[in-house]
């Protein structure tokens, strides 16, 4: 066979992998534009990059006009060039995340191949990772955790390869040097990506693998001059530069020791944070849908033709992968500082475990007992979800969409159907935008029927592919159509109003305990970011109003906060009601509207108030046109003489 024929054959051999990579690229690209900023994980990463670009900073990121040294800097460095080249937007911020997410899928394939030496298992593992709900959602966020996932996977692959080489009686010095350099590079970059805790967990993962194999003694074959030297030299220039520019000679100690310790224990800048031990257990359970239903089969299947043969060449792989998962969940669950995306590096081991099980089962003549049962459970779940989503579309979603909670362009409706000369009147007007949701139950229903038919025909390998394809199509539909349809771009509209009105002498107050308000920060002009002040208690706003210097603009998410302000200070605020579009109606109309809605406060928590302070001299003429007095909504108030006022 000549070189050209060999090239064509190689291309055909890799066709499934190429199709998988292209499919995942499309899935993540669509997903990256399907939802707003995640305020718990990515907000401060991208706001810091935006402000650093505006200020012409690179090595030392900044936030709110100050050096931002509480997070590892590498992800900010990665986003800054994209902002410079392509402009500042949420989509641009997520392009590096999409690239890293695709790299994670490819590295999962490589690591599974190293552990199982089975192509089918590797294809399943990488497919499962890419289409699991948690990885698809969190992997599209612009956070350092998706890059940390790649470093974990690269470290695991190098570890398996090095263990195989170092286990031989004769090894070449150059081989040990190459792996020593590789480990040093990965650990050094991890110090800049996730800090000391990330590097420690990475090192622990390697020691666990060697310990489970009973081969800790081969550590002496590594050249620690290269390993430790690179691990220290990579973060050292940034630590030295930041220490010099900030005037804090102890910054390297703060970054490497005190920051991670305080973050974990809830001290210093993280004082007041408390760990939620069950947060990540719940997140991993939901994030691994729908593949979590295969875990019982994986754990209890006793058929030697299935999972027990998955790691024939590496008997320690199964306990090591479980240890990888438990290490991440266990350490993160008891940290005072918690973000959903912190679990990203711990999805791959589960994907590899389930993928290896499906790969071996798919190659068998018939499925194993637990595998078949799990498939049956999955069919039932698909059917149940189809019924639930149909009920959601036609029964639960409000029919009174015109009231402002479910908007569609022009508010078009269907009131009747005409078939030739026949006219069918509908029981009630049907909003056109609901039609976009109708395919969802059919996707689930057809997927369930397809998997069921293939399962009955005992085509286990085909049914597994159908299962993964159905999950991928449904997730794609959910992210591309369903979630954007219920998006409400409130923060962006508020930020646009603030950008037009706020001057350099004004302040912007954000009641930042709710995600919607936090998102306003990213959409503000970069030159206004250092004017932002966060408010968590009404007294803080009262203090600023009492000072009376300059104008104060702000956004408050819940009216309970606004109502807790002292009555005198409430009279200093000019308030606009925000109903998913910018409403600049008269204050008299606002008062009339709120007089009707205020008694049903529990049903209107999805609303925001945007305010600006008014000069005291203007209060006399506006006194009667501000927020309704308690007497407007409380009949007992007038009888009591306003004692509670």
Coordinates of C-alpha atoms in Angstrom, one line a residue:
X1 CA 0.0 0.0 0.0
X2 CA 1.5 3.4 -1.0
X3 CA 1.5 6.4 1.2
X4 CA -1.6 8.0 -0.3
X5 CA -3.6 4.8 0.3
X6 CA -2.4 4.6 3.9
X7 CA -3.5 8.2 4.5
X8 CA -7.0 7.5 3.2
X9 CA -7.3 4.3 5.3
X10 CA -6.2 6.2 8.4
X11 CA -8.8 8.9 7.7
X12 CA -11.5 6.4 7.4
X13 CA -10.4 4.6 10.6
X14 CA -10.7 7.9 12.5
X15 CA -14.1 8.8 11.0
X16 CA -16.1 8.1 14.2
X17 CA -13.7 10.2 16.3
X18 CA -13.9 13.1 13.8
X19 CA -17.7 12.9 13.7
X20 CA -17.8 12.9 17.5
X21 CA -15.5 15.9 17.7
X22 CA -17.4 17.9 15.1
X23 CA -20.7 17.1 16.8
X24 CA -19.4 18.1 20.2
X25 CA -18.0 21.3 18.7
X26 CA -21.5 22.2 17.4
X27 CA -23.1 21.3 20.6
X28 CA -20.8 23.5 22.7
X29 CA -20.8 26.4 20.2
X30 CA -24.6 26.5 20.3
X31 CA -24.7 26.1 24.1
X32 CA -22.2 29.0 24.6
X33 CA -24.8 31.5 23.4
X34 CA -27.9 29.9 24.9
X35 CA -27.8 31.4 28.5
X36 CA -26.8 34.4 30.4
X37 CA -23.8 34.9 32.6
X38 CA -23.5 32.5 35.5
X39 CA -23.0 34.8 38.5
X40 CA -21.7 32.0 40.8
X41 CA -18.8 30.9 38.6
X42 CA -17.8 33.0 35.7
X43 CA -18.9 36.6 36.5
X44 CA -15.8 37.9 38.2
X45 CA -13.5 36.1 35.8
X46 CA -14.8 37.9 32.8
X47 CA -15.5 41.2 34.5
X48 CA -11.9 41.2 35.6
X49 CA -10.7 40.5 32.1
X50 CA -12.9 43.3 30.7
X51 CA -11.7 45.9 33.2
X52 CA -8.1 44.8 32.7
X53 CA -8.4 45.3 28.9
X54 CA -9.9 48.7 29.4
X55 CA -7.1 49.7 31.8
X56 CA -4.3 48.3 29.6
X57 CA -3.3 45.7 32.3
X58 CA -2.2 42.2 31.7
X59 CA 0.1 40.6 34.3
X60 CA -1.9 41.9 37.3
X61 CA -5.6 41.7 36.7
X62 CA -7.8 44.3 38.2
X63 CA -11.4 44.5 39.5
X64 CA -13.4 47.5 40.7
X65 CA -10.3 49.7 40.2
X66 CA -8.0 47.6 42.3
X67 CA -5.6 44.7 41.8
X68 CA -7.6 41.4 41.7
X69 CA -5.3 39.0 43.5
X70 CA -7.8 36.7 45.1
X71 CA -8.0 34.3 42.2
X72 CA -5.4 32.5 40.1
X73 CA -4.6 34.8 37.1
X74 CA -4.1 32.4 34.2
X75 CA -7.7 32.3 33.0
X76 CA -7.9 36.1 33.0
X77 CA -4.7 36.1 30.9
X78 CA -6.4 33.6 28.5
X79 CA -9.5 35.7 28.0
X80 CA -7.8 39.1 27.7
X81 CA -6.3 38.4 24.2
X82 CA -9.7 37.2 22.9
X83 CA -11.3 40.4 24.2
X84 CA -8.6 42.5 22.5
X85 CA -9.0 40.7 19.2
X86 CA -12.7 40.1 19.0
X87 CA -14.2 42.6 21.3
X88 CA -15.8 42.3 24.8
X89 CA -18.9 40.1 24.8
X90 CA -20.1 37.1 26.6
X91 CA -19.7 34.9 23.5
X92 CA -16.1 35.9 23.1
X93 CA -15.4 35.2 26.8
X94 CA -16.7 31.7 26.3
X95 CA -14.7 30.8 23.2
X96 CA -11.7 29.7 25.3
X97 CA -14.1 27.6 27.5
X98 CA -15.5 25.9 24.4
X99 CA -12.0 25.1 23.1
X100 CA -11.0 23.7 26.5
X101 CA -14.3 21.7 26.8
X102 CA -13.5 20.0 23.4
X103 CA -10.0 19.3 24.6
X104 CA -11.5 17.7 27.6
X105 CA -13.5 15.4 25.4
X106 CA -10.4 14.4 23.4
X107 CA -8.3 13.9 26.5
X108 CA -11.0 11.7 28.0
X109 CA -10.9 9.6 24.9
X110 CA -7.1 9.3 25.2
X111 CA -7.1 8.5 28.9
X112 CA -9.8 5.8 28.4
X113 CA -7.8 4.2 25.6
X114 CA -4.8 4.2 28.0
X115 CA -6.8 2.5 30.7
X116 CA -8.9 0.0 28.7
X117 CA -7.2 -0.3 25.3
X118 CA -10.7 -0.5 23.9
X119 CA -11.8 1.9 21.2
X120 CA -15.6 1.4 21.8
X121 CA -15.1 2.2 25.5
X122 CA -13.2 5.4 24.6
X123 CA -15.8 6.5 22.2
X124 CA -18.6 6.0 24.7
X125 CA -16.6 7.7 27.5
X126 CA -15.9 10.8 25.5
X127 CA -19.5 10.9 24.2
X128 CA -20.9 10.6 27.7
X129 CA -18.7 13.4 29.0
X130 CA -19.7 15.7 26.2
X131 CA -23.5 15.1 26.5
X132 CA -23.9 14.8 30.3
X133 CA -25.9 17.8 31.6
X134 CA -23.3 19.0 34.1
X135 CA -20.3 19.0 31.7
X136 CA -22.3 20.6 28.9
X137 CA -23.6 23.3 31.2
X138 CA -20.5 24.1 33.3
X139 CA -18.1 23.4 30.5
X140 CA -19.5 26.3 28.5
X141 CA -18.8 28.8 31.3
X142 CA -15.7 31.1 31.1
X143 CA -14.0 29.7 34.2
X144 CA -10.6 28.3 35.1
X145 CA -12.2 25.0 36.1
X146 CA -12.6 23.8 32.5
X147 CA -8.9 24.4 32.0
X148 CA -8.2 22.6 35.2
X149 CA -10.2 19.6 33.9
X150 CA -7.8 19.4 30.9
X151 CA -4.8 19.5 33.2
X152 CA -6.2 16.7 35.4
X153 CA -6.8 14.6 32.3
X154 CA -3.4 15.4 30.8
X155 CA -1.8 14.5 34.1
X156 CA -3.7 11.2 34.3
X157 CA -2.7 10.2 30.8
X158 CA 1.0 11.1 31.4
X159 CA 0.7 9.1 34.7
X160 CA -0.6 5.9 33.0
X161 CA 2.1 6.2 30.3
X162 CA 4.9 6.8 32.7
X163 CA 3.8 4.0 35.0
X164 CA 3.9 1.6 32.0
X165 CA 7.4 2.8 31.0
X166 CA 8.8 3.0 34.5
X167 CA 7.6 -0.5 35.3
X168 CA 10.1 -2.0 32.9
X169 CA 13.4 -3.3 34.1
X170 CA 15.3 -1.1 31.6
X171 CA 14.3 2.5 31.0
X172 CA 16.1 5.2 29.0
X173 CA 17.1 8.3 30.9
X174 CA 15.5 10.5 28.2
X175 CA 12.2 8.8 28.9
X176 CA 12.2 9.7 32.6
X177 CA 13.4 13.2 31.7
X178 CA 10.5 13.7 29.3
X179 CA 7.9 12.6 31.9
X180 CA 9.5 14.6 34.7
X181 CA 9.3 17.7 32.5
X182 CA 5.7 16.9 31.7
X183 CA 4.7 16.5 35.3
X184 CA 6.5 19.7 36.3
X185 CA 4.8 21.7 33.5
X186 CA 1.3 20.5 34.5
X187 CA 1.8 21.1 38.2
X188 CA 3.4 24.6 37.5
X189 CA 0.5 25.6 35.3
X190 CA -2.0 24.3 37.8
X191 CA -0.6 26.7 40.4
X192 CA -1.5 29.5 38.1
X193 CA -4.9 28.1 37.1
X194 CA -6.3 26.9 40.5
X195 CA -3.6 27.7 43.0
X196 CA -2.1 25.6 45.7
X197 CA -5.2 23.4 46.4
X198 CA -5.4 22.4 42.8
X199 CA -1.8 21.4 42.7
X200 CA -2.1 19.4 45.9
X201 CA -5.1 17.5 44.7
X202 CA -3.3 16.8 41.4
X203 CA -0.3 15.4 43.3
X204 CA -2.5 13.4 45.6
X205 CA -4.3 11.8 42.6
X206 CA -0.9 10.6 41.2
X207 CA 0.2 9.2 44.6
X208 CA -3.2 7.4 44.9
X209 CA -2.7 5.7 41.6
X210 CA 0.8 4.5 42.5
X211 CA -0.4 3.5 46.0
X212 CA -3.3 1.4 44.6
X213 CA -0.8 -0.3 42.3
X214 CA 1.6 -0.8 45.1
X215 CA 4.4 0.9 43.1
X216 CA 5.3 3.9 45.2
X217 CA 9.0 2.9 44.9
X218 CA 9.2 3.8 41.2
X219 CA 8.9 7.5 42.2
X220 CA 12.7 7.4 42.6
X221 CA 13.0 7.1 38.8
X222 CA 11.6 10.6 38.3
X223 CA 14.1 13.4 37.9
X224 CA 12.8 15.8 40.6
X225 CA 15.2 18.5 39.5
X226 CA 13.1 19.0 36.4
X227 CA 9.8 18.3 38.0
X228 CA 10.1 20.6 41.0
X229 CA 12.2 23.1 39.1
X230 CA 9.5 23.7 36.5
X231 CA 6.7 23.6 39.1
X232 CA 8.4 26.5 40.9
X233 CA 9.8 28.5 37.9
X234 CA 6.5 28.7 36.0
X235 CA 4.5 30.7 38.6
X236 CA 7.6 32.5 40.1
X237 CA 7.9 35.4 37.6
X238 CA 4.2 36.4 38.2
X239 CA 4.6 36.0 41.9
X240 CA 7.7 38.2 41.9
X241 CA 6.2 40.8 39.6
X242 CA 3.0 41.1 41.6
X243 CA 4.9 41.3 44.8
X244 CA 6.9 44.2 43.5
X245 CA 4.1 46.1 41.8
X246 CA 1.7 45.7 44.8
X247 CA 4.3 46.6 47.4
X248 CA 3.5 43.4 49.3
X249 CA 6.7 41.5 49.8
X250 CA 4.7 38.6 51.4
X251 CA 2.4 38.2 48.4
X252 CA 3.9 34.8 47.3
X253 CA 3.2 33.5 50.8
X254 CA -0.4 34.9 50.7
X255 CA -1.1 33.5 47.3
X256 CA 0.4 30.0 48.0
X257 CA -0.7 29.5 51.6
X258 CA -3.0 32.0 53.2
X259 CA -5.4 32.6 50.3
X260 CA -6.3 28.9 49.8
X261 CA -6.4 28.3 53.5
X262 CA -8.7 31.3 54.2
X263 CA -10.9 30.4 51.2
X264 CA -11.3 26.8 52.5
X265 CA -11.9 27.7 56.2
X266 CA -14.0 30.8 55.5
X267 CA -11.6 33.4 57.0
X268 CA -10.2 36.7 55.9
X269 CA -11.9 38.0 52.7
X270 CA -14.1 34.9 52.7
X271 CA -15.3 35.4 56.3
X272 CA -19.0 34.6 56.7
X273 CA -19.1 31.9 54.1
X274 CA -20.2 28.4 55.2
X275 CA -19.8 25.0 53.6
X276 CA -22.8 23.1 52.3
X277 CA -21.7 19.5 52.6
X278 CA -24.4 18.2 50.2
X279 CA -24.1 20.8 47.5
X280 CA -21.7 18.8 45.2
X281 CA -23.3 15.5 45.9
X282 CA -26.6 16.9 44.6
X283 CA -24.8 18.6 41.7
X284 CA -23.0 15.5 40.6
X285 CA -26.2 13.5 40.7
X286 CA -28.0 15.9 38.5
X287 CA -25.0 16.8 36.4
X288 CA -24.5 13.2 35.3
X289 CA -28.0 12.8 33.9
X290 CA -29.0 10.8 32.1
X291 CA -26.0 8.4 32.5
X292 CA -26.2 8.2 36.2
X293 CA -28.8 5.5 35.7
X294 CA -26.1 3.2 34.5
X295 CA -24.2 3.4 37.8
X296 CA -26.2 0.6 39.6
X297 CA -25.5 -1.8 36.6
X298 CA -21.9 -0.9 36.7
X299 CA -21.5 -1.5 40.4
X300 CA -23.5 -4.7 40.7
X301 CA -23.1 -6.5 37.4
X302 CA -21.4 -9.8 38.0
X303 CA -21.2 -11.0 34.4
X304 CA -17.5 -11.5 33.6
X305 CA -18.2 -10.7 30.0
X306 CA -19.0 -7.0 30.8
X307 CA -17.5 -4.5 33.1
X308 CA -15.0 -6.7 35.0
X309 CA -13.1 -7.1 31.7
X310 CA -13.0 -3.4 31.0
X311 CA -9.7 -2.9 32.8
X312 CA -8.1 -6.3 32.3
X313 CA -4.6 -4.7 31.8
X314 CA -5.0 -2.3 34.7
X315 CA -6.8 -3.7 37.7
X316 CA -6.3 -0.6 39.8
X317 CA -8.1 1.6 37.3
X318 CA -11.5 1.1 38.8
X319 CA -10.7 2.1 42.4
X320 CA -8.4 4.9 41.2
X321 CA -11.3 6.4 39.1
X322 CA -13.6 6.2 42.1
X323 CA -10.9 7.7 44.3
X324 CA -10.6 10.6 41.8
X325 CA -14.3 11.3 42.0
X326 CA -14.5 11.0 45.8
X327 CA -11.4 13.2 46.3
X328 CA -12.9 16.1 44.4
X329 CA -16.4 15.8 46.0
X330 CA -15.0 15.2 49.5
X331 CA -12.5 18.1 49.5
X332 CA -14.8 20.6 47.8
X333 CA -17.9 19.7 50.0
X334 CA -16.3 21.0 53.2
X335 CA -14.8 24.2 51.7
X336 CA -16.4 27.4 52.8
X337 CA -16.0 28.8 49.3
X338 CA -18.1 26.8 46.9
X339 CA -18.8 27.3 43.1
X340 CA -20.8 24.9 41.0
X341 CA -18.0 24.8 38.3
X342 CA -15.5 23.4 40.8
X343 CA -16.8 19.9 40.1
X344 CA -15.8 20.0 36.4
X345 CA -12.6 18.1 36.8
X346 CA -14.5 15.2 38.5
X347 CA -16.9 14.4 35.7
X348 CA -14.3 12.6 33.5
X349 CA -13.7 9.6 35.9
X350 CA -17.4 8.8 36.0
X351 CA -17.7 9.1 32.2
X352 CA -14.7 6.7 31.9
X353 CA -16.3 4.2 34.3
X354 CA -19.7 4.2 32.6
X355 CA -18.1 4.4 29.1
X356 CA -16.0 1.3 29.7
X357 CA -19.1 -0.6 30.9
X358 CA -21.1 0.4 27.9
X359 CA -18.3 -0.3 25.5
X360 CA -17.8 -3.9 26.8
X361 CA -21.6 -4.5 26.9
X362 CA -22.0 -3.2 23.4
X363 CA -19.4 -5.7 22.1
X364 CA -21.1 -8.6 23.8
X365 CA -23.6 -10.8 21.7
X366 CA -26.4 -9.8 24.1
X367 CA -26.5 -7.3 26.9
X368 CA -25.8 -8.2 30.5
X369 CA -28.7 -8.6 32.9
X370 CA -28.1 -5.3 34.7
X371 CA -27.4 -3.5 31.5
X372 CA -30.8 -4.6 30.0
X373 CA -32.5 -3.5 33.2
X374 CA -30.9 -0.2 33.1
X375 CA -31.9 0.3 29.5
X376 CA -35.5 -0.4 30.5
X377 CA -35.3 2.1 33.3
X378 CA -33.9 4.7 30.9
X379 CA -36.8 4.0 28.4
X380 CA -39.3 4.6 31.3
X381 CA -37.5 7.8 32.3
X382 CA -37.7 9.1 28.7
X383 CA -41.4 8.4 28.5
X384 CA -42.0 10.1 31.8
X385 CA -40.1 13.2 30.8
X386 CA -42.0 13.4 27.6
X387 CA -45.3 13.4 29.5
X388 CA -44.0 15.9 32.0
X389 CA -42.8 18.3 29.4
X390 CA -46.1 18.1 27.4
X391 CA -47.9 18.9 30.7
X392 CA -45.5 21.8 31.3
X393 CA -46.1 23.3 27.9
X394 CA -49.9 23.0 27.7
X395 CA -50.9 23.2 31.4
X396 CA -48.2 24.8 33.6
X397 CA -46.8 27.7 31.6
X398 CA -49.0 30.7 32.2
X399 CA -51.7 31.5 29.6
X400 CA -51.8 35.1 30.8
X401 CA -48.4 35.6 29.1
X402 CA -49.3 39.2 28.1
X403 CA -48.9 40.3 31.7
X404 CA -45.2 40.6 31.1
X405 CA -43.7 37.4 32.4
X406 CA -43.6 35.4 29.1
X407 CA -42.8 37.7 26.2
X408 CA -42.8 36.8 22.5
X409 CA -42.1 39.2 19.6
X410 CA -45.3 41.1 19.0
X411 CA -47.3 38.8 21.3
X412 CA -48.8 36.8 18.4
X413 CA -51.5 34.2 19.3
X414 CA -53.5 31.5 17.7
X415 CA -57.3 31.8 18.4
X416 CA -58.6 29.4 15.8
X417 CA -57.5 26.9 13.2
X418 CA -58.8 26.9 9.6
X419 CA -58.7 23.7 7.5
X420 CA -60.2 24.6 4.1
X421 CA -63.7 25.7 4.9
X422 CA -63.7 24.4 8.5
X423 CA -62.9 26.8 11.3
X424 CA -62.0 25.3 14.7
X425 CA -62.2 27.7 17.7
X426 CA -59.6 27.1 20.4
X427 CA -60.7 27.1 24.0
X428 CA -58.3 29.9 24.7
X429 CA -55.7 32.0 22.8
X430 CA -52.5 30.0 22.4
X431 CA -49.2 32.0 22.3
X432 CA -47.2 31.3 19.2
X433 CA -43.9 31.0 21.1
X434 CA -45.1 27.8 22.8
X435 CA -45.0 26.1 19.4
X436 CA -41.2 26.2 19.7
X437 CA -41.4 24.0 22.8
X438 CA -43.7 21.3 21.3
X439 CA -40.9 19.3 19.6
X440 CA -39.3 18.6 23.0
X441 CA -41.8 15.9 24.2
X442 CA -41.7 14.3 20.7
X443 CA -37.9 14.1 20.8
X444 CA -38.1 12.3 24.2
X445 CA -41.0 10.1 23.1
X446 CA -39.4 9.0 19.8
X447 CA -36.1 8.4 21.6
X448 CA -37.7 6.2 24.1
X449 CA -39.6 4.2 21.5
X450 CA -36.4 3.8 19.4
X451 CA -34.3 2.6 22.4
X452 CA -37.2 0.2 23.4
X453 CA -37.5 -1.3 19.9
X454 CA -33.7 -1.8 19.6
X455 CA -33.6 -3.3 23.1
X456 CA -36.4 -5.8 22.4
X457 CA -34.5 -6.8 19.2
X458 CA -31.4 -7.4 21.4
X459 CA -29.3 -5.0 19.3
X460 CA -27.5 -3.8 22.4
X461 CA -24.7 -1.9 20.7
X462 CA -27.2 0.0 18.5
X463 CA -29.5 0.8 21.4
X464 CA -26.6 2.3 23.4
X465 CA -25.7 4.6 20.4
X466 CA -29.4 5.5 20.2
X467 CA -29.4 6.3 23.9
X468 CA -26.5 8.7 23.6
X469 CA -27.8 10.3 20.4
X470 CA -31.2 10.9 21.9
X471 CA -29.6 12.5 25.0
X472 CA -27.4 14.7 22.8
X473 CA -30.3 15.8 20.6
X474 CA -32.5 16.6 23.5
X475 CA -29.8 18.6 25.3
X476 CA -29.1 20.5 22.1
X477 CA -32.8 21.3 21.7
X478 CA -33.1 22.3 25.4
X479 CA -30.1 24.7 25.2
X480 CA -30.6 26.0 21.7
X481 CA -34.4 26.6 21.8
X482 CA -36.0 26.2 25.2
X483 CA -33.7 28.2 27.5
X484 CA -33.3 31.1 25.1
X485 CA -37.1 31.3 24.8
X486 CA -37.5 32.0 28.5
X487 CA -34.4 34.2 28.7
X488 CA -35.1 37.7 30.1
X489 CA -32.3 40.1 29.4
X490 CA -33.0 42.3 32.4
X491 CA -29.4 43.1 33.5
X492 CA -28.3 44.2 30.0
X493 CA -31.1 46.7 29.7
X494 CA -30.5 48.1 33.1
X495 CA -26.8 48.4 32.4
X496 CA -27.6 50.3 29.1
X497 CA -29.7 52.8 31.1
X498 CA -26.9 53.2 33.7
X499 CA -24.3 53.7 30.9
X500 CA -26.3 56.6 29.5
X501 CA -27.1 58.4 32.8
X502 CA -24.1 57.9 35.1
X503 CA -21.3 60.4 35.1
X504 CA -17.9 60.2 36.7
X505 CA -19.2 62.0 39.8
X506 CA -22.0 59.4 40.4
X507 CA -22.0 56.1 42.2
X508 CA -23.7 52.8 41.2
X509 CA -25.1 50.8 44.0
X510 CA -25.9 47.1 43.4
X511 CA -27.9 44.9 45.8
X512 CA -25.7 42.0 44.8
X513 CA -27.2 39.1 46.7
X514 CA -29.3 38.0 43.7
X515 CA -27.7 36.7 40.5
X516 CA -29.8 38.9 38.2
X517 CA -28.3 42.0 39.8
X518 CA -24.7 40.7 39.7
X519 CA -25.0 40.3 35.9
X520 CA -25.4 44.0 35.5
X521 CA -21.7 44.4 36.4
X522 CA -20.5 42.8 33.2
X523 CA -22.7 44.9 30.9
X524 CA -21.6 48.2 32.4
X525 CA -19.1 50.3 30.4
X526 CA -15.6 49.4 31.6
X527 CA -14.8 53.0 32.7
X528 CA -17.7 52.8 35.1
X529 CA -16.7 49.6 36.9
X530 CA -14.7 51.4 39.5
X531 CA -17.8 53.4 40.5
X532 CA -19.7 50.3 41.5
X533 CA -20.5 49.7 45.2
X534 CA -22.1 46.5 46.4
X535 CA -24.9 46.8 49.0
X536 CA -26.1 44.0 51.2
X537 CA -28.1 45.8 53.8
X538 CA -30.5 48.8 53.7
X539 CA -28.4 50.7 56.2
X540 CA -25.5 50.9 53.7
X541 CA -27.8 52.6 51.2
X542 CA -29.2 54.9 53.9
X543 CA -25.7 55.9 54.9
X544 CA -24.8 56.9 51.3
X545 CA -28.0 58.8 50.8
X546 CA -27.4 60.7 54.1
X547 CA -24.1 61.9 52.9
X548 CA -25.8 63.6 49.9
X549 CA -22.7 63.8 47.8
X550 CA -23.4 63.4 44.0
X551 CA -26.1 61.2 42.6
X552 CA -26.6 57.6 43.5
X553 CA -28.0 55.1 40.9
X554 CA -28.8 51.6 41.8
X555 CA -30.5 48.3 41.2
X556 CA -32.4 46.3 43.9
X557 CA -33.7 42.8 43.1
X558 CA -36.3 42.3 45.9
X559 CA -38.8 44.9 47.1
X560 CA -38.4 43.6 50.6
X561 CA -35.0 45.3 50.6
X562 CA -36.4 48.6 49.4
X563 CA -39.3 48.5 51.9
X564 CA -36.8 47.9 54.7
X565 CA -35.3 51.3 54.1
X566 CA -36.2 54.1 56.5
X567 CA -39.3 56.0 55.1
X568 CA -37.3 59.3 54.9
X569 CA -34.7 57.7 52.7
X570 CA -37.2 56.1 50.5
X571 CA -38.5 59.5 49.7
X572 CA -35.1 60.5 48.3
X573 CA -35.3 57.9 45.5
X574 CA -36.8 58.3 42.1
X575 CA -37.9 54.7 41.2
X576 CA -38.6 53.0 37.8
X577 CA -40.4 49.8 37.7
X578 CA -38.6 47.2 35.6
X579 CA -40.8 44.6 33.9
X580 CA -38.4 42.8 31.5
X581 CA -38.3 45.9 29.4
X582 CA -37.2 49.5 30.2
X583 CA -40.2 51.3 31.5
X584 CA -40.0 55.1 31.7
X585 CA -43.6 55.8 32.4
X586 CA -44.7 58.5 34.8
X587 CA -44.3 58.0 38.5
X588 CA -48.0 58.4 38.9
X589 CA -48.6 55.4 36.7
X590 CA -45.9 53.6 38.6
X591 CA -47.7 54.3 41.9
X592 CA -51.0 53.1 40.5
X593 CA -49.5 49.9 39.2
X594 CA -47.6 49.1 42.4
X595 CA -50.7 49.9 44.6
X596 CA -52.3 46.9 42.8
X597 CA -49.3 44.6 42.8
X598 CA -47.7 45.2 46.2
X599 CA -50.1 43.1 48.2
X600 CA -49.1 40.0 46.2
X601 CA -45.4 40.5 46.8
X602 CA -44.7 36.7 47.1
X603 CA -45.8 36.3 43.4
X604 CA -43.6 39.1 42.0
X605 CA -40.1 38.3 43.2
X606 CA -39.0 38.1 39.6
X607 CA -39.2 41.9 39.4
X608 CA -36.5 44.6 39.8
X609 CA -36.4 48.2 40.9
X610 CA -34.0 50.6 39.4
X611 CA -33.6 53.9 41.3
X612 CA -31.6 57.1 41.4
X613 CA -31.3 59.6 44.3
X614 CA -33.1 62.9 44.0
X615 CA -32.0 66.3 45.5
X616 CA -33.7 67.1 48.7
X617 CA -35.0 70.4 47.2
X618 CA -37.0 68.4 44.7
X619 CA -38.8 66.3 47.3
X620 CA -41.7 68.6 47.9
X621 CA -43.3 68.3 44.5
X622 CA -42.5 64.5 44.2
X623 CA -43.6 63.6 47.7
X624 CA -47.0 62.5 46.6
X625 CA -45.9 60.6 43.5
X626 CA -43.4 58.2 45.0
X627 CA -44.0 54.7 46.3
X628 CA -47.4 54.1 47.7
X629 CA -47.8 54.7 51.4
X630 CA -48.6 51.7 53.6
X631 CA -52.1 53.0 53.9
X632 CA -52.7 52.4 50.2
X633 CA -52.4 48.6 50.7
X634 CA -53.2 48.0 54.4
X635 CA -56.7 48.9 55.5
X636 CA -55.8 48.5 59.1
X637 CA -53.0 51.1 58.8
X638 CA -55.3 54.1 58.8
X639 CA -57.3 52.7 61.7
X640 CA -54.2 52.4 63.8
X641 CA -53.2 56.0 63.1
X642 CA -50.1 54.9 61.2
X643 CA -48.3 53.9 64.4
X644 CA -46.1 51.5 62.5
X645 CA -44.9 54.1 60.1

